[in-house]
């Protein structure tokens, strides 16, 4: 029996995780400088889509485990911290995000569901929401996200999404505009750190729907 394959499109007509080659090809065929790759599980594909494509291009799609030496270099997560994560339904486009205390998984905030979004948008909103919460309550804990893309957006204080605004996602883009405005008007002391899923397992804020 053939192993299931999932396709990640980082650059194409539409981006995201696709279940068939035909769907992937429709987004990438004759698209200038398209970037895409196959993965053996949805979990791996969804994690890859959260990261930068150069972390995966040119590597074996079945590389899933870290060596003991790599695990040692990664170390362990900081338990006294906040973790954030987003959820994106690839079929409906509905998104949401939440933040929890890493050690206890106690919920701090949850926003959504919101219509017609992308994973990158809600991952970004999760980090900014956590930063605003921490500033309001004078909390200096580090914040973990498993999305390298979202971390980069926060660092650069801009949302680099190609997703189009429309009547369905007005509320989502209002939140996005407010988040970018907050980043440009506020300073914060919290470190923003990458949650290393391969070494530590699922992000504590994960919605558990994979």
Short mmCIF file of C-alpha atoms in Angstrom, two decimals:
data_model
loop_
_atom_site.label_atom_id
_atom_site.label_comp_id
_atom_site.label_asym_id
_atom_site.label_seq_id
_atom_site.Cartn_x
_atom_site.Cartn_y
_atom_site.Cartn_z
CA UNK A 1 0.00 0.00 0.00
CA UNK A 2 1.45 3.38 -1.00
CA UNK A 3 2.39 5.78 1.74
CA UNK A 4 0.26 8.94 1.85
CA UNK A 5 1.99 12.06 0.60
CA UNK A 6 1.15 15.66 1.47
CA UNK A 7 2.44 18.66 -0.45
CA UNK A 8 3.54 21.99 0.99
CA UNK A 9 3.46 25.02 -1.28
CA UNK A 10 5.44 27.95 0.13
CA UNK A 11 5.31 30.01 -3.07
CA UNK A 12 2.50 29.51 -5.58
CA UNK A 13 -0.91 30.74 -6.68
CA UNK A 14 -2.19 29.56 -3.31
CA UNK A 15 0.04 28.47 -0.44
CA UNK A 16 -0.57 25.82 2.17
CA UNK A 17 -0.79 22.05 2.59
CA UNK A 18 -2.39 20.02 -0.21
CA UNK A 19 -3.41 16.38 -0.23
CA UNK A 20 -2.95 15.53 -3.91
CA UNK A 21 -0.35 16.18 -6.57
CA UNK A 22 -3.02 17.63 -8.85
CA UNK A 23 -3.88 20.27 -6.24
CA UNK A 24 -0.20 21.05 -5.71
CA UNK A 25 0.45 21.24 -9.45
CA UNK A 26 -2.46 23.64 -9.92
CA UNK A 27 -0.72 26.09 -7.57
CA UNK A 28 2.82 25.68 -8.90
CA UNK A 29 2.74 24.75 -12.61
CA UNK A 30 4.19 27.68 -14.64
CA UNK A 31 4.14 29.87 -11.50
CA UNK A 32 7.38 31.95 -11.45
CA UNK A 33 9.85 30.57 -8.88
CA UNK A 34 7.32 28.27 -7.23
CA UNK A 35 8.56 26.52 -4.08
CA UNK A 36 6.98 23.26 -2.94
CA UNK A 37 7.86 19.88 -1.44
CA UNK A 38 6.28 16.53 -0.55
CA UNK A 39 6.06 15.11 2.98
CA UNK A 40 4.94 11.70 4.21
CA UNK A 41 2.53 12.92 6.92
CA UNK A 42 0.19 15.87 7.38
CA UNK A 43 1.88 16.65 10.70
CA UNK A 44 5.28 17.05 9.03
CA UNK A 45 3.77 19.06 6.18
CA UNK A 46 1.93 21.47 8.48
CA UNK A 47 5.07 22.02 10.56
CA UNK A 48 7.15 22.61 7.43
CA UNK A 49 4.66 25.20 6.19
CA UNK A 50 5.17 27.13 9.43
CA UNK A 51 8.92 27.24 8.82
CA UNK A 52 11.13 28.73 6.14
CA UNK A 53 11.29 26.63 2.99
CA UNK A 54 15.09 26.57 2.92
CA UNK A 55 15.04 24.41 6.06
CA UNK A 56 13.48 21.63 3.96
CA UNK A 57 14.39 22.01 0.31
CA UNK A 58 17.07 19.50 -0.71
CA UNK A 59 16.52 17.24 2.29
CA UNK A 60 15.05 13.75 2.48
CA UNK A 61 11.26 13.94 3.01
CA UNK A 62 11.50 10.98 5.39
CA UNK A 63 13.97 12.65 7.75
CA UNK A 64 11.86 13.01 10.88
CA UNK A 65 14.08 12.29 13.87
CA UNK A 66 16.97 14.18 15.43
CA UNK A 67 20.15 12.38 16.40
CA UNK A 68 21.15 12.25 20.09
CA UNK A 69 23.83 14.83 19.32
CA UNK A 70 21.28 17.17 17.74
CA UNK A 71 18.91 16.74 20.70
CA UNK A 72 21.75 17.65 23.05
CA UNK A 73 22.46 20.82 21.11
CA UNK A 74 18.79 21.84 21.13
CA UNK A 75 18.50 21.38 24.90
CA UNK A 76 15.19 21.62 26.74
CA UNK A 77 12.45 24.28 26.59
CA UNK A 78 12.11 26.92 29.29
CA UNK A 79 9.13 25.77 31.35
CA UNK A 80 8.41 29.20 32.82
CA UNK A 81 7.21 30.66 29.55
CA UNK A 82 4.19 31.21 27.33
CA UNK A 83 3.49 29.13 24.22
CA UNK A 84 1.25 30.22 21.34
CA UNK A 85 -0.09 28.36 18.34
CA UNK A 86 -2.56 28.78 15.50
CA UNK A 87 -4.96 26.37 13.82
CA UNK A 88 -5.97 26.53 10.18
CA UNK A 89 -8.61 24.37 8.51
CA UNK A 90 -7.23 23.80 5.02
CA UNK A 91 -10.68 22.92 3.67
CA UNK A 92 -12.70 25.86 5.02
CA UNK A 93 -10.01 28.48 5.64
CA UNK A 94 -11.31 28.99 9.20
CA UNK A 95 -8.54 29.96 11.64
CA UNK A 96 -8.02 30.53 15.36
CA UNK A 97 -5.15 30.93 17.81
CA UNK A 98 -4.42 30.55 21.52
CA UNK A 99 -1.79 31.05 24.18
CA UNK A 100 -1.03 28.92 27.24
CA UNK A 101 1.45 28.74 30.09
CA UNK A 102 4.03 26.24 28.83
CA UNK A 103 4.51 24.34 32.09
CA UNK A 104 0.84 23.86 33.03
CA UNK A 105 -0.89 24.34 29.64
CA UNK A 106 -3.30 26.70 31.43
CA UNK A 107 -5.18 28.71 28.81
CA UNK A 108 -4.39 32.45 28.77
CA UNK A 109 -6.35 33.48 25.67
CA UNK A 110 -8.11 32.00 22.67
CA UNK A 111 -9.36 33.92 19.64
CA UNK A 112 -11.55 32.56 16.85
CA UNK A 113 -12.85 30.91 14.86
CA UNK A 114 -12.33 33.55 12.16
CA UNK A 115 -13.14 33.16 8.49
CA UNK A 116 -10.82 32.96 5.49
CA UNK A 117 -7.34 33.18 6.96
CA UNK A 118 -3.97 31.47 6.77
CA UNK A 119 -1.77 29.66 9.22
CA UNK A 120 0.92 32.34 9.08
CA UNK A 121 -1.55 35.09 9.95
CA UNK A 122 -2.87 33.43 13.12
CA UNK A 123 0.61 32.31 14.21
CA UNK A 124 1.66 35.96 13.96
CA UNK A 125 -1.43 37.19 15.79
CA UNK A 126 -0.78 34.68 18.57
CA UNK A 127 2.69 36.06 19.24
CA UNK A 128 1.56 39.70 19.20
CA UNK A 129 -1.43 38.93 21.43
CA UNK A 130 0.95 37.29 23.91
CA UNK A 131 3.29 40.29 23.80
CA UNK A 132 0.42 42.71 24.42
CA UNK A 133 -0.87 40.53 27.28
CA UNK A 134 2.58 40.45 28.86
CA UNK A 135 3.09 44.19 28.55
CA UNK A 136 -0.32 44.90 30.09
CA UNK A 137 0.38 42.61 33.08
CA UNK A 138 4.10 43.39 33.40
CA UNK A 139 5.13 39.82 32.52
CA UNK A 140 8.60 39.23 31.06
CA UNK A 141 8.36 35.49 30.34
CA UNK A 142 9.74 34.24 27.02
CA UNK A 143 7.21 33.37 24.32
CA UNK A 144 7.45 30.22 22.21
CA UNK A 145 6.07 29.78 18.70
CA UNK A 146 6.70 26.88 16.32
CA UNK A 147 6.38 29.18 13.30
CA UNK A 148 9.64 30.64 12.05
CA UNK A 149 7.68 32.71 9.54
CA UNK A 150 5.58 34.36 12.25
CA UNK A 151 8.65 35.02 14.40
CA UNK A 152 10.24 36.78 11.42
CA UNK A 153 7.13 38.89 10.83
CA UNK A 154 7.16 40.02 14.46
CA UNK A 155 10.87 40.79 14.32
CA UNK A 156 10.37 42.93 11.21
CA UNK A 157 7.13 44.46 12.52
CA UNK A 158 5.19 43.67 9.36
CA UNK A 159 2.75 41.02 8.17
CA UNK A 160 4.14 39.69 4.91
CA UNK A 161 0.99 37.91 3.77
CA UNK A 162 -0.18 37.62 0.18
CA UNK A 163 -3.64 36.60 1.33
CA UNK A 164 -6.27 38.94 -0.08
CA UNK A 165 -8.70 40.97 1.99
CA UNK A 166 -12.39 40.40 1.35
CA UNK A 167 -15.76 40.73 3.04
CA UNK A 168 -15.39 37.37 4.79
CA UNK A 169 -12.08 38.11 6.50
CA UNK A 170 -12.65 41.73 7.51
CA UNK A 171 -12.48 40.91 11.23
CA UNK A 172 -9.27 38.92 10.78
CA UNK A 173 -7.55 41.71 8.86
CA UNK A 174 -8.70 44.26 11.42
CA UNK A 175 -6.85 42.20 14.02
CA UNK A 176 -3.83 41.98 11.71
CA UNK A 177 -3.73 45.77 11.21
CA UNK A 178 -4.01 46.33 14.96
CA UNK A 179 -1.21 43.83 15.62
CA UNK A 180 1.18 45.55 13.19
CA UNK A 181 0.28 48.94 14.68
CA UNK A 182 0.93 47.62 18.21
CA UNK A 183 4.36 46.32 17.23
CA UNK A 184 5.33 49.65 15.74
CA UNK A 185 4.15 51.63 18.76
CA UNK A 186 5.39 49.44 21.62
CA UNK A 187 8.61 48.03 23.01
CA UNK A 188 8.77 44.72 24.88
CA UNK A 189 11.29 42.76 26.95
CA UNK A 190 10.05 39.24 26.17
CA UNK A 191 12.26 36.92 24.17
CA UNK A 192 10.49 35.24 21.24
CA UNK A 193 11.82 31.71 20.85
CA UNK A 194 11.33 28.89 18.35
CA UNK A 195 9.54 25.83 19.74
CA UNK A 196 11.60 22.88 18.49
CA UNK A 197 8.90 20.35 17.66
CA UNK A 198 11.26 17.62 16.50
CA UNK A 199 13.10 17.68 19.83
CA UNK A 200 10.29 18.48 22.27
CA UNK A 201 7.09 17.20 20.69
CA UNK A 202 4.01 19.29 20.06
CA UNK A 203 3.82 22.91 21.11
CA UNK A 204 1.85 23.03 24.42
CA UNK A 205 -0.62 25.44 22.76
CA UNK A 206 -1.30 23.03 19.87
CA UNK A 207 -5.00 22.49 19.15
CA UNK A 208 -4.49 18.74 18.78
CA UNK A 209 -6.30 18.37 15.47
CA UNK A 210 -3.59 16.86 13.29
#
